[in-house]
mmCIF file of C-alpha atoms and ligand atoms in Angstrom:
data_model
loop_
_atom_site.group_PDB
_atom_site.id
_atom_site.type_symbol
_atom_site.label_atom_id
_atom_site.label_comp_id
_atom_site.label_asym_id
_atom_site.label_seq_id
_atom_site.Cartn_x
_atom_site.Cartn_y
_atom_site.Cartn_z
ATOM 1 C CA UNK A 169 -8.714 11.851 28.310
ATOM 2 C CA UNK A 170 -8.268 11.734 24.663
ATOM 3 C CA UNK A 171 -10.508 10.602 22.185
ATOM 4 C CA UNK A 172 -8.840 7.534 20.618
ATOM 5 C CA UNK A 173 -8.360 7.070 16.968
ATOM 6 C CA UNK A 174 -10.146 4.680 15.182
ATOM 7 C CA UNK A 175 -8.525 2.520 12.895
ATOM 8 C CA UNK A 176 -10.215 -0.273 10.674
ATOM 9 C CA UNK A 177 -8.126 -3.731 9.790
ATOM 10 C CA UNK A 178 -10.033 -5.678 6.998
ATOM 11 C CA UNK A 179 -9.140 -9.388 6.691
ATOM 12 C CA UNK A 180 -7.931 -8.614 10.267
ATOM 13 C CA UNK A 181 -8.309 -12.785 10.921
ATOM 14 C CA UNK A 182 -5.050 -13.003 8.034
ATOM 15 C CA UNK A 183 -1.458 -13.348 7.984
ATOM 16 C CA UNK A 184 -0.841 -9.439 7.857
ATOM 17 C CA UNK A 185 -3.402 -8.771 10.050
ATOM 18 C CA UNK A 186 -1.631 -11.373 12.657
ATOM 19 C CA UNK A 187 1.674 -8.640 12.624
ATOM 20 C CA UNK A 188 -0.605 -5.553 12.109
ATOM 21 C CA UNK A 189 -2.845 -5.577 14.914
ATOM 22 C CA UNK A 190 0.050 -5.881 17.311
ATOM 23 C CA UNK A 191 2.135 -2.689 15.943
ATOM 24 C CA UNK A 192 -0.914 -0.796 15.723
ATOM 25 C CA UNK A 193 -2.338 -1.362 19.296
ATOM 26 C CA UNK A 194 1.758 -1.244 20.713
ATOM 27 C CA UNK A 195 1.397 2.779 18.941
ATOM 28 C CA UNK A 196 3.644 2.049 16.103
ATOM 29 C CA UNK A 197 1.467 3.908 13.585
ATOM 30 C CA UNK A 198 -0.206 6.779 15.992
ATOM 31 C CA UNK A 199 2.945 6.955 18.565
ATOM 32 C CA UNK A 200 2.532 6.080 22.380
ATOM 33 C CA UNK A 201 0.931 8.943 23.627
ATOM 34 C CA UNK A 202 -2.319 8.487 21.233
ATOM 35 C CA UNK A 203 -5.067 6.435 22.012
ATOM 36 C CA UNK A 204 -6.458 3.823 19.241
ATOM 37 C CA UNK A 205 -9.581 1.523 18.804
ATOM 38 C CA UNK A 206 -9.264 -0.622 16.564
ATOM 39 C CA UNK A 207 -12.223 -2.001 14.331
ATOM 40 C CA UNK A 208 -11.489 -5.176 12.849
ATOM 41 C CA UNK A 209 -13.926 -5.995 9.388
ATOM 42 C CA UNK A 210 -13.774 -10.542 8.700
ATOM 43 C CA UNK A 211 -16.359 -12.425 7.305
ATOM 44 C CA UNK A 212 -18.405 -14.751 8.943
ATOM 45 C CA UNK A 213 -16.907 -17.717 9.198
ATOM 46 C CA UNK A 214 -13.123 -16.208 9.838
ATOM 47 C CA UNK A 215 -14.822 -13.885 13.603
ATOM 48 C CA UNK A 216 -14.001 -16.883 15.526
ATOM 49 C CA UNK A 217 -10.577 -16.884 14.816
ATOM 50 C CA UNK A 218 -10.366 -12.916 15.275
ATOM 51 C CA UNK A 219 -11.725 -13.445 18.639
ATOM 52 C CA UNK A 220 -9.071 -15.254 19.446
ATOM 53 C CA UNK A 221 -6.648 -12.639 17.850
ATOM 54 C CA UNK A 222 -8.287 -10.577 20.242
ATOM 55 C CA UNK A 223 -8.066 -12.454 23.241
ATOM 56 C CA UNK A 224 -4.216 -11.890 22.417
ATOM 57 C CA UNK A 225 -4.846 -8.300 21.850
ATOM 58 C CA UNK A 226 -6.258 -7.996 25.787
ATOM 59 C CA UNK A 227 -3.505 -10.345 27.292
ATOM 60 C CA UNK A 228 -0.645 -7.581 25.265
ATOM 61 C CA UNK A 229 -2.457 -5.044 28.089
ATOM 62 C CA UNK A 230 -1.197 -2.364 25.322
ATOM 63 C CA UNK A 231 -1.270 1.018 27.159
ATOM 64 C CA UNK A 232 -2.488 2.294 23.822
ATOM 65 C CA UNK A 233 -4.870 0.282 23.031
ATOM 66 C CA UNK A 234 -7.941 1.837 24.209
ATOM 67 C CA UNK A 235 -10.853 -0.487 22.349
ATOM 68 C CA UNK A 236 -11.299 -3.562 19.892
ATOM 69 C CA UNK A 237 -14.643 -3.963 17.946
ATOM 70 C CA UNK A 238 -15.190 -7.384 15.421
ATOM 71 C CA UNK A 239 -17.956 -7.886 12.782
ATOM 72 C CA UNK A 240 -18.779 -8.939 9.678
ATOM 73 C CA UNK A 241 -20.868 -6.144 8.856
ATOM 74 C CA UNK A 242 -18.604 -2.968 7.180
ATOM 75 C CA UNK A 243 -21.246 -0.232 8.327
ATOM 76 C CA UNK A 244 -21.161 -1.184 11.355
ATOM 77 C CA UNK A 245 -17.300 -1.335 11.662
ATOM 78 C CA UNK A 246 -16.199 1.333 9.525
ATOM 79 C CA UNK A 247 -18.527 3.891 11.366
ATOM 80 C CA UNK A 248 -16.300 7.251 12.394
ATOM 81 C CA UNK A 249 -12.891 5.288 11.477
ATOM 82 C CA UNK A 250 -9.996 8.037 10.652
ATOM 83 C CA UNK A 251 -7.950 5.156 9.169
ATOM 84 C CA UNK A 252 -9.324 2.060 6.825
ATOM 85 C CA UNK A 253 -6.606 -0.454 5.919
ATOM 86 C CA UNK A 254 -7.581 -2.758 3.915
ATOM 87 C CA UNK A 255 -5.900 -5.947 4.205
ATOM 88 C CA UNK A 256 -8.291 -8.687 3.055
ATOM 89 C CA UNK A 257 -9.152 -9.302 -0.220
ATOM 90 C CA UNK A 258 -9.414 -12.534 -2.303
ATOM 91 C CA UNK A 259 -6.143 -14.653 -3.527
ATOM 92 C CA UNK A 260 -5.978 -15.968 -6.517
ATOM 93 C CA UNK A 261 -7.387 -19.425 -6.663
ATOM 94 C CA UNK A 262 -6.154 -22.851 -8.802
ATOM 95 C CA UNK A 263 -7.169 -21.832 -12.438
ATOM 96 C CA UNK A 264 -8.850 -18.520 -11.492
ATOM 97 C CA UNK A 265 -8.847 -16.166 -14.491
ATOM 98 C CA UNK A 266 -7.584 -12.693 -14.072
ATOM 99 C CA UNK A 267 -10.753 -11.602 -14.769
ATOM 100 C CA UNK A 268 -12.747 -13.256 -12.310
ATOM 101 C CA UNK A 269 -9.672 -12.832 -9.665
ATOM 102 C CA UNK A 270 -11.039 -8.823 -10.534
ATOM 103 C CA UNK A 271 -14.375 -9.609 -10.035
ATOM 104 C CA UNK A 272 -13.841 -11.771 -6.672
ATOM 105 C CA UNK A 273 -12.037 -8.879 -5.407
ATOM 106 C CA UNK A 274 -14.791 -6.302 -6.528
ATOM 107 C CA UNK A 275 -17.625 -8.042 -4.603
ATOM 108 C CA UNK A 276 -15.732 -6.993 -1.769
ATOM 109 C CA UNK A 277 -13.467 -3.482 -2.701
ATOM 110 C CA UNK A 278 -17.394 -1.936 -4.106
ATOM 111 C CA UNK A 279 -19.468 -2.688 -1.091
ATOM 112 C CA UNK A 280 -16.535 -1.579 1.233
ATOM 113 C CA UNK A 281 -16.093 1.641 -0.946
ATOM 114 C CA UNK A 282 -20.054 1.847 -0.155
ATOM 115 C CA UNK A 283 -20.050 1.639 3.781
ATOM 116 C CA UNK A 284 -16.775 3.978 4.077
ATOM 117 C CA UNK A 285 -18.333 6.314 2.011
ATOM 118 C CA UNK A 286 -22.050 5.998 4.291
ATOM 119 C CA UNK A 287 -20.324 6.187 7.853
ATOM 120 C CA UNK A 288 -16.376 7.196 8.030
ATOM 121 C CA UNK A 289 -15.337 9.873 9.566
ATOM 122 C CA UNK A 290 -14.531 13.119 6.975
ATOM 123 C CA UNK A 291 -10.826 13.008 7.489
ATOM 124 C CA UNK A 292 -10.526 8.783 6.766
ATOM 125 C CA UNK A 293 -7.501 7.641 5.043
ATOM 126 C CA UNK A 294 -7.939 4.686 2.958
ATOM 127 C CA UNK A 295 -5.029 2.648 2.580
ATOM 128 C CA UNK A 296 -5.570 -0.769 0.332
ATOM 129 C CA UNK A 297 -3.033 -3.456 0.671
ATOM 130 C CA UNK A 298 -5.247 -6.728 -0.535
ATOM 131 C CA UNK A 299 -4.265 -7.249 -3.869
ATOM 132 C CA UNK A 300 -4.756 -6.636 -6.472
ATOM 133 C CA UNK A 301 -4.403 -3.539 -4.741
ATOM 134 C CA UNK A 302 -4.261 -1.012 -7.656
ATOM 135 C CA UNK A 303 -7.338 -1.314 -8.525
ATOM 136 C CA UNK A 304 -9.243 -2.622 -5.930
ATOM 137 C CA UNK A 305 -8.307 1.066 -4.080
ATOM 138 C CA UNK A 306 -9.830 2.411 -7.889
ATOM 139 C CA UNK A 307 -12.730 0.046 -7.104
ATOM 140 C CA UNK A 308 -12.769 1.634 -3.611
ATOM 141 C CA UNK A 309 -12.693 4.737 -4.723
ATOM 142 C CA UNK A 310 -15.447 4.651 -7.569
ATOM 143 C CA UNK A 311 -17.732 3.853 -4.910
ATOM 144 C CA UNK A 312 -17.490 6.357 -2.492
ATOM 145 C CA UNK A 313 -18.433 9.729 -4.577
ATOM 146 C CA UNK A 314 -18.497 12.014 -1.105
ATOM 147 C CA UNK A 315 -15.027 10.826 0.278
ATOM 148 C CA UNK A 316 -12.269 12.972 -1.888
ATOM 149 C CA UNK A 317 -10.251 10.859 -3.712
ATOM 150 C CA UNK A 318 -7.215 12.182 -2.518
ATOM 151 C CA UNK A 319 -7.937 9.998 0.625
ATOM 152 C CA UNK A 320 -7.486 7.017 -1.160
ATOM 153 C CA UNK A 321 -4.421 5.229 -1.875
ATOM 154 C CA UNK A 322 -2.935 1.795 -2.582
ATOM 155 C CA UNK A 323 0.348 -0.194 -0.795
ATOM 156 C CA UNK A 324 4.016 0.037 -2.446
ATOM 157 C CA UNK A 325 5.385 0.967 0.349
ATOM 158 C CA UNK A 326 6.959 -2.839 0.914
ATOM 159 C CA UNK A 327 8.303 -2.709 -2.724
ATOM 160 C CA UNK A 328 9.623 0.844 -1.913
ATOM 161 C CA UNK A 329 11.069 -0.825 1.319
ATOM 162 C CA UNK A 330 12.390 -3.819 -0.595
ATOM 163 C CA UNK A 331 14.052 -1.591 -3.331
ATOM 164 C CA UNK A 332 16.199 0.321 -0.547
ATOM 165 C CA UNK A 333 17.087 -2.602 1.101
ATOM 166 C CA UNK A 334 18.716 -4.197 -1.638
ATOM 167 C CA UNK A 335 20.303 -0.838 -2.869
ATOM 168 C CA UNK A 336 22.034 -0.830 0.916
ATOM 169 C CA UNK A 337 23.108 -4.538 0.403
ATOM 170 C CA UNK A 338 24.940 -4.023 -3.077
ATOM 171 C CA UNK A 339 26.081 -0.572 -1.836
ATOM 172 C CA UNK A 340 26.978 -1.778 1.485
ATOM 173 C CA UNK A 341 25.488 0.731 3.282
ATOM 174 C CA UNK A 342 22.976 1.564 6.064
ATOM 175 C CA UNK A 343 19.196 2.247 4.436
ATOM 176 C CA UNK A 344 19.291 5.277 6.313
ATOM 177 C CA UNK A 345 21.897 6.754 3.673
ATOM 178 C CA UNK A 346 18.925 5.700 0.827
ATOM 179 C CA UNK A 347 17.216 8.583 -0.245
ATOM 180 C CA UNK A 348 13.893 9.384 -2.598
ATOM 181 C CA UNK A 349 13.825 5.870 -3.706
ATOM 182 C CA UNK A 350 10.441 5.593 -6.249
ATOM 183 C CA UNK A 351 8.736 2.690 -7.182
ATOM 184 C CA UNK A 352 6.207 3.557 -10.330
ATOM 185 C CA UNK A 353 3.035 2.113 -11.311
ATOM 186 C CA UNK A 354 1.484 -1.056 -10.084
ATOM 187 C CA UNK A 355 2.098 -3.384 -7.309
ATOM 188 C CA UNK A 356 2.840 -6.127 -9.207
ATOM 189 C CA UNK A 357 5.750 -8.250 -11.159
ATOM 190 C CA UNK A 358 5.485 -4.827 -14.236
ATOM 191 C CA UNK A 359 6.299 -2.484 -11.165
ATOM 192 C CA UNK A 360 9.151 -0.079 -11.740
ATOM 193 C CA UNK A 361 11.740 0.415 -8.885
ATOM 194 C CA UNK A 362 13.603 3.713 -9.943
ATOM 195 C CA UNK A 363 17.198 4.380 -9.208
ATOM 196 C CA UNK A 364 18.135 7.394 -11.540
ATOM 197 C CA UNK A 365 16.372 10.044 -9.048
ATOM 198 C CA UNK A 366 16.912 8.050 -5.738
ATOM 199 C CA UNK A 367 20.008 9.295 -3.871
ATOM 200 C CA UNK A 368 22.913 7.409 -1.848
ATOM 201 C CA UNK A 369 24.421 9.692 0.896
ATOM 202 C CA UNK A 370 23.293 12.831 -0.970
ATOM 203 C CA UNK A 371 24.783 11.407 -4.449
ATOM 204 C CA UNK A 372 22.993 9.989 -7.545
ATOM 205 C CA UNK A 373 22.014 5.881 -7.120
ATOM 206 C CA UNK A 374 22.220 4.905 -10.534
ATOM 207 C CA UNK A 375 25.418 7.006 -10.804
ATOM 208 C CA UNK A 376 26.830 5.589 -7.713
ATOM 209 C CA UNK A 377 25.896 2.060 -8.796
ATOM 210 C CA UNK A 378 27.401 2.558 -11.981
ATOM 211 C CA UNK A 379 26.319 -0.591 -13.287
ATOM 212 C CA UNK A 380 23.112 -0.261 -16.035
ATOM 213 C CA UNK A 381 23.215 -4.592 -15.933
ATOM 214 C CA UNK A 382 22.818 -4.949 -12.709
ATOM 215 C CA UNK A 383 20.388 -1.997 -12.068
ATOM 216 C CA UNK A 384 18.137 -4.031 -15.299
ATOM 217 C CA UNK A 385 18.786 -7.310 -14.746
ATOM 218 C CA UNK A 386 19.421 -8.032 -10.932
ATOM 219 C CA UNK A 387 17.797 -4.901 -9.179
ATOM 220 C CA UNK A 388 14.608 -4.527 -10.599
ATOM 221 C CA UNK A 389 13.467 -8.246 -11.186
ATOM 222 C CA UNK A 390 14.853 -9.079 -7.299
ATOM 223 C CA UNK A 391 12.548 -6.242 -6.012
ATOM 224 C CA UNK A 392 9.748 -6.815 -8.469
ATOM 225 C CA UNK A 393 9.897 -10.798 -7.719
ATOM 226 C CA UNK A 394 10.572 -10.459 -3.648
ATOM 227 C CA UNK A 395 7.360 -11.577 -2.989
ATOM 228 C CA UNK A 396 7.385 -14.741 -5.102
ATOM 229 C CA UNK A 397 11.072 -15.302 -3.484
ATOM 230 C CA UNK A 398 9.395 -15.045 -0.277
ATOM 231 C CA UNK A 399 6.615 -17.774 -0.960
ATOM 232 C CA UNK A 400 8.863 -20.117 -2.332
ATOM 233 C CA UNK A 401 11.209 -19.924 0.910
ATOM 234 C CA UNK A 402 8.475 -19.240 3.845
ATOM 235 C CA UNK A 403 5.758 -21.413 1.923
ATOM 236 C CA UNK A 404 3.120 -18.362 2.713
ATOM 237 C CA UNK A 405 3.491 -14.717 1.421
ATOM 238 C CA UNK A 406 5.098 -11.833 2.755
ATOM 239 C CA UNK A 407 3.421 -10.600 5.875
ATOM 240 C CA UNK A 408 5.083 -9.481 8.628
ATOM 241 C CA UNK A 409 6.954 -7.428 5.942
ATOM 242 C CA UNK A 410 3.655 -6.136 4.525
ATOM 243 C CA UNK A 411 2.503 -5.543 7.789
ATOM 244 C CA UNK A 412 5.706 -3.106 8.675
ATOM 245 C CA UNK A 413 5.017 -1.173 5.281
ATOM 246 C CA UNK A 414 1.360 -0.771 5.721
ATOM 247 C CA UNK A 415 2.175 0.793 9.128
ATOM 248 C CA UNK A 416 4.936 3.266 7.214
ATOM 249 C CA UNK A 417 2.475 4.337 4.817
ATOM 250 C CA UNK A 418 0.171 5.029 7.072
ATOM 251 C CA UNK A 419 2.279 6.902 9.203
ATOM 252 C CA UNK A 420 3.778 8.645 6.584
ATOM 253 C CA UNK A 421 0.216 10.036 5.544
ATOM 254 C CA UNK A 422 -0.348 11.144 9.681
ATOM 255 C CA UNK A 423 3.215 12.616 10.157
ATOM 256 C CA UNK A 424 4.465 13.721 6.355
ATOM 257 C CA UNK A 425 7.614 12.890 4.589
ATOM 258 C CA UNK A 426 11.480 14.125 5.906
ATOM 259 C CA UNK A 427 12.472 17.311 4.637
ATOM 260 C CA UNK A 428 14.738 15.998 1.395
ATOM 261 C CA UNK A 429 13.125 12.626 1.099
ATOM 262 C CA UNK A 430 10.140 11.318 -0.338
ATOM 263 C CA UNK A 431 8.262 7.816 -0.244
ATOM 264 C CA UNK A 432 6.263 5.953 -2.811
ATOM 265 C CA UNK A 433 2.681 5.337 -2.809
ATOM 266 C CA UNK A 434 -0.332 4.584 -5.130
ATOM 267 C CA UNK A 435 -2.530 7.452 -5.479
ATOM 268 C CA UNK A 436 -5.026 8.826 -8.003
ATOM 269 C CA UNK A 437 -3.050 9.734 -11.262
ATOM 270 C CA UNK A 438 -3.910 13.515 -12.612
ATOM 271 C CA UNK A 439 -1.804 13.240 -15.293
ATOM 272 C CA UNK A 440 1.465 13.505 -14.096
ATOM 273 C CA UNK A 441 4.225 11.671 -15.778
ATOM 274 C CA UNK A 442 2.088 10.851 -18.651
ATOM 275 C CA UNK A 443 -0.003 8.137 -16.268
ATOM 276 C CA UNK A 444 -3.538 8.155 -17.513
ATOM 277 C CA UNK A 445 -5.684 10.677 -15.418
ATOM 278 C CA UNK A 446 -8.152 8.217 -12.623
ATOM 279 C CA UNK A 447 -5.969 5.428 -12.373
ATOM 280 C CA UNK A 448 -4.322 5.073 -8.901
ATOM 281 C CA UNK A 449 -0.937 4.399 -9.802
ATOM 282 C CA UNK A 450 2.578 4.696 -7.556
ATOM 283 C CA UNK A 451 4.707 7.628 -7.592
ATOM 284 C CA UNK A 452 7.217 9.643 -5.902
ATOM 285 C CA UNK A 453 5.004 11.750 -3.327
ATOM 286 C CA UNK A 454 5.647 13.892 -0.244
ATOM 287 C CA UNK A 455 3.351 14.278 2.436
ATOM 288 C CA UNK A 456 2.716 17.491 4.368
ATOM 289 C CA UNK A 457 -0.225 17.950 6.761
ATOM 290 C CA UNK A 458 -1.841 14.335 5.688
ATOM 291 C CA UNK A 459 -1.785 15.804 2.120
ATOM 292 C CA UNK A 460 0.032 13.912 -0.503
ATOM 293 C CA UNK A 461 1.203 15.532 -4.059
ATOM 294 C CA UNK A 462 3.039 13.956 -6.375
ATOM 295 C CA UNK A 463 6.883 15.007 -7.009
ATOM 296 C CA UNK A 464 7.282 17.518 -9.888
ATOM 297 C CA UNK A 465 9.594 17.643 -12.721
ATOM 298 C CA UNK A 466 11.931 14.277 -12.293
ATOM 299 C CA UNK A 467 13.640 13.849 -15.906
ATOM 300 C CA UNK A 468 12.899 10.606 -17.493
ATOM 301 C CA UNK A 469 14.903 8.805 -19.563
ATOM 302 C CA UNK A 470 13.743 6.486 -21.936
ATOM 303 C CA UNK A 471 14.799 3.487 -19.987
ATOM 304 C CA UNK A 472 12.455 4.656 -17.248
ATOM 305 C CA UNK A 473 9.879 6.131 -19.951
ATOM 306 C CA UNK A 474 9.542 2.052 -21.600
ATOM 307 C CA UNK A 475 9.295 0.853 -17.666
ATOM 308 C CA UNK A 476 6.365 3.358 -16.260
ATOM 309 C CA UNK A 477 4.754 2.508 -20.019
ATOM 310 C CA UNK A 478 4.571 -0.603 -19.335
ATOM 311 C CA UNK A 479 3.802 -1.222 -15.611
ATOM 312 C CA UNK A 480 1.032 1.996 -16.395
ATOM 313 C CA UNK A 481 -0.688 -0.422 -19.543
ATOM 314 C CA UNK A 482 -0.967 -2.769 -16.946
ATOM 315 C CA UNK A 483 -2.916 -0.543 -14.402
ATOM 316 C CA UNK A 484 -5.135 0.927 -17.566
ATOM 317 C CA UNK A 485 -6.125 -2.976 -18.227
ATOM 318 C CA UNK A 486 -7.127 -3.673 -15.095
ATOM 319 C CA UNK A 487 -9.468 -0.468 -15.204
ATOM 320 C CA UNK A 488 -10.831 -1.495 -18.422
ATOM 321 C CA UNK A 489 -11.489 -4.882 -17.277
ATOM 322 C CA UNK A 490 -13.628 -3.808 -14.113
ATOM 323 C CA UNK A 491 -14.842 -1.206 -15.787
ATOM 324 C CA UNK A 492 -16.428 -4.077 -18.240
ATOM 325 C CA UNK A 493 -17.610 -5.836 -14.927
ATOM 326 C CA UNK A 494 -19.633 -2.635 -13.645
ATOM 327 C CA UNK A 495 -17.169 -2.665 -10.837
ATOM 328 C CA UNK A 496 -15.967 1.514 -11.829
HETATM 329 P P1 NAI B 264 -4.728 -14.092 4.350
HETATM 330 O O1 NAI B 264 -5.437 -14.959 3.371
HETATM 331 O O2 NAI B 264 -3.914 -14.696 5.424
HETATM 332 O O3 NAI B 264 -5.810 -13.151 5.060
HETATM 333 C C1 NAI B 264 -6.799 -12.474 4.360
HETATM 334 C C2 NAI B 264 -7.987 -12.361 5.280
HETATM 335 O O4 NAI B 264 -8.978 -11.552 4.630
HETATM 336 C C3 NAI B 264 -8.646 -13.694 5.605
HETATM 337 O O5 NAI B 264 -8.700 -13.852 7.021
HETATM 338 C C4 NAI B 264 -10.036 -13.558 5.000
HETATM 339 O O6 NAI B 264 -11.036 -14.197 5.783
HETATM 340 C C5 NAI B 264 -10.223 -12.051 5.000
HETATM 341 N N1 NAI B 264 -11.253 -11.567 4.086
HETATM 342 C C6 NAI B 264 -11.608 -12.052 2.875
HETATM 343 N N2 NAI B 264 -12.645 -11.376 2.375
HETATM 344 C C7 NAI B 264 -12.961 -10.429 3.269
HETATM 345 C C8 NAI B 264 -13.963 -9.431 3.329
HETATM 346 N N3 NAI B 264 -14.860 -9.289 2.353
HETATM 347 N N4 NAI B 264 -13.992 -8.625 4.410
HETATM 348 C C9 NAI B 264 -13.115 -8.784 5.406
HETATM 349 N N5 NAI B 264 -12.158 -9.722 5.419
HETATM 350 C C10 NAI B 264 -12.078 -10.537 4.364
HETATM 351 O O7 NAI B 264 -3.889 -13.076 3.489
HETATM 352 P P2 NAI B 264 -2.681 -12.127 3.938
HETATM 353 O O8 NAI B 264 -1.415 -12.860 3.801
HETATM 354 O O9 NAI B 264 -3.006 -11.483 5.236
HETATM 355 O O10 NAI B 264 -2.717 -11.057 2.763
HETATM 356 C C11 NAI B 264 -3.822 -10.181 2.589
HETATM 357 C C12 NAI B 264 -3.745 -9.492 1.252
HETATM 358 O O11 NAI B 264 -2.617 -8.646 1.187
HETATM 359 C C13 NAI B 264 -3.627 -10.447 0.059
HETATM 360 O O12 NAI B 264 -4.462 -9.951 -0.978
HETATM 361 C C14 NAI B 264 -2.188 -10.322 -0.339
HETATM 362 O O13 NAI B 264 -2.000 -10.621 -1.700
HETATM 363 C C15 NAI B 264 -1.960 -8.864 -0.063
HETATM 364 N N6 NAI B 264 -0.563 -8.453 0.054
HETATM 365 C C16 NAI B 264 -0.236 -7.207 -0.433
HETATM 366 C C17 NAI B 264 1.041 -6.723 -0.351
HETATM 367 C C18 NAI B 264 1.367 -5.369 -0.869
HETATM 368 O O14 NAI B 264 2.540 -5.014 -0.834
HETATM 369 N N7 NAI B 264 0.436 -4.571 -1.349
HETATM 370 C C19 NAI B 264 2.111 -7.551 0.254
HETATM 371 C C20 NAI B 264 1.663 -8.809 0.777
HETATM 372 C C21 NAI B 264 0.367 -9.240 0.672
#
């Protein structure tokens, strides 16, 4: 039989991890016909919860699901994984600085970086979603000199989800009509959602839209502030709905992009665009044989030019700021 595919969940006790260990072992990421194992990273005090996650897992009886492993030790459960998502990281606490929300969140990104990078398998793909996930994938990264960096990448998949969804609404149309939609820069409230290269049924967005005050006003802050919208309503954050995107970005990265069509994700910057070289920023990217490169030679404006400016200082300030901490 085949060998199954092992796939790593941090924080797999969470929210997210509550949707996305479901999908996963049901084949939504690898298909039906591909066996998976998944290897679940918590800490200590959060494994006796995931046992009972797993105790859920075994009563599914997922005809994919060919193995669960749990620890609290990330050399242990990241050895020979072809997939890491991770999920946990630390929220922001009452009063917590920026700075030491960075530095909460390196004590775990740098020694995860450290085990992937010690026992992986050569062909992992590193998919952070914990937030602030920018830069903890950059603090990822830095630590892991012998994994290329093109295996690393951070989650805007949901805000690339979010952005088409409301484009459909307004345009009253089904997402499957929504084409190279781009979200630029960091996952975060600075993000740019991009409508001036993203297509509806084969014609311009922003053109179709035809409405520059409600593309700057009402578009971008709804998709940039979704996930505050969602806490205020649900009382927790987004997760089933982060869940769904991780699985599309990682899927994406197995099977490619549609001829035509491109997806957004956070990936190591060489330049392109004007984005400082090293930082892992979102772009437009196509995926062919689990290969990403970024989209060449969009024209941008200088609406768009002020937006990725700004969302890309943001990103560069983070870097400094855990570069300061010895985290990079
Ligand atoms: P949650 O708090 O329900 O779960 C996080 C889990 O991570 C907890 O069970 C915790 O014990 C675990 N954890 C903490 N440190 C860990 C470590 N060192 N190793 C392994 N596990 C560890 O949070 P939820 O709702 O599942 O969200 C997870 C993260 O995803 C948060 O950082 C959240 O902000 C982020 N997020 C990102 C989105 C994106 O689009 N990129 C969208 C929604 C959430």
């Amino acid at each position: 039989s085949q060998t199954p595919v092992k796939v790593a969940v941090t924080g797999a006790a969470g929210q997210i991890g509550y949707s996305l260990l479901f999908r996963i072992a049901s084949g939504a990421l690898l298909g039906p016909d591909t066996p998976v194992e998944l290897r679940l990273l918590e800490i200590t005090p959060a494994l006796k919860a995931l046992e009972g996650v797993v105790m859920e897992l075994d009563d599914c009886a997922f005809p994919t699901l060919a193995g669960v492993q749990i620890g609290d030790d990330a050399e242990k459960v990241f050895d020979g994984v072809n997939h890491a998502l991770l999920v946990g990281a630390r929220p922001r606490g009452p009063g917590m600085e920026r700075g030491d929300l960075l530095e909460a969140n390196g004590g775990i990104f740098a020694p995860q970086g450290k085990a992937l990078n010690k026992v992986a398998a050569d062909d992992v793909h590193i998919t952070v979603t914990g937030n602030p996930a920018n830069t903890n994938a950059l603090i990822a990264m830095s630590n892991a000199p012998d994994i290329p960096t093109s295996q690393f990448s951070a989650l805007t998949r949901l805000d690339h989800n979010r952005a088409i969804s409301q484009l459909a609404a307004k345009l009253d149309v089904p997402v499957t009509e929504i084409k190279k939609m781009t979200i630029w820069g960091n996952h975060s409230a600075t993000q740019y959602p991009d409508l001036f290269h993203a297509e509806v049924s084969g014609r311009n967005a922003a053109e179709t839209v035809n409405d520059q005050q409600w593309l700057a006003d009402t578009f971008i802050p709804t998709v940039a502030k979704r996930g505050a919208a969602i806490i205020e309503a649900r009382g927790a954050s987004s997760a089933a709905s982060a869940a769904s995107a991780t699985i599309d970005h990682a899927r994406t990265w197995v099977e490619g992009t549609a001829e035509g069509d491109w997806v957004s994700m956070a990936v190591r910057s060489d330049g392109s665009y004007g984005v400082e070289e090293g930082l892992i920023s979102s772009f437009p990217v196509t995926v062919k044989d689990g290969q990403w490169s970024i989209v060449q030679g969009l024209d941008i404006d200088e609406f768009s030019r002020g937006r990725i400016d700004a969302t890309v200082k943001e990103l560069a300030e983070e870097r400094d700021a855990v570069k300061e901490l010895g985290l990079i």
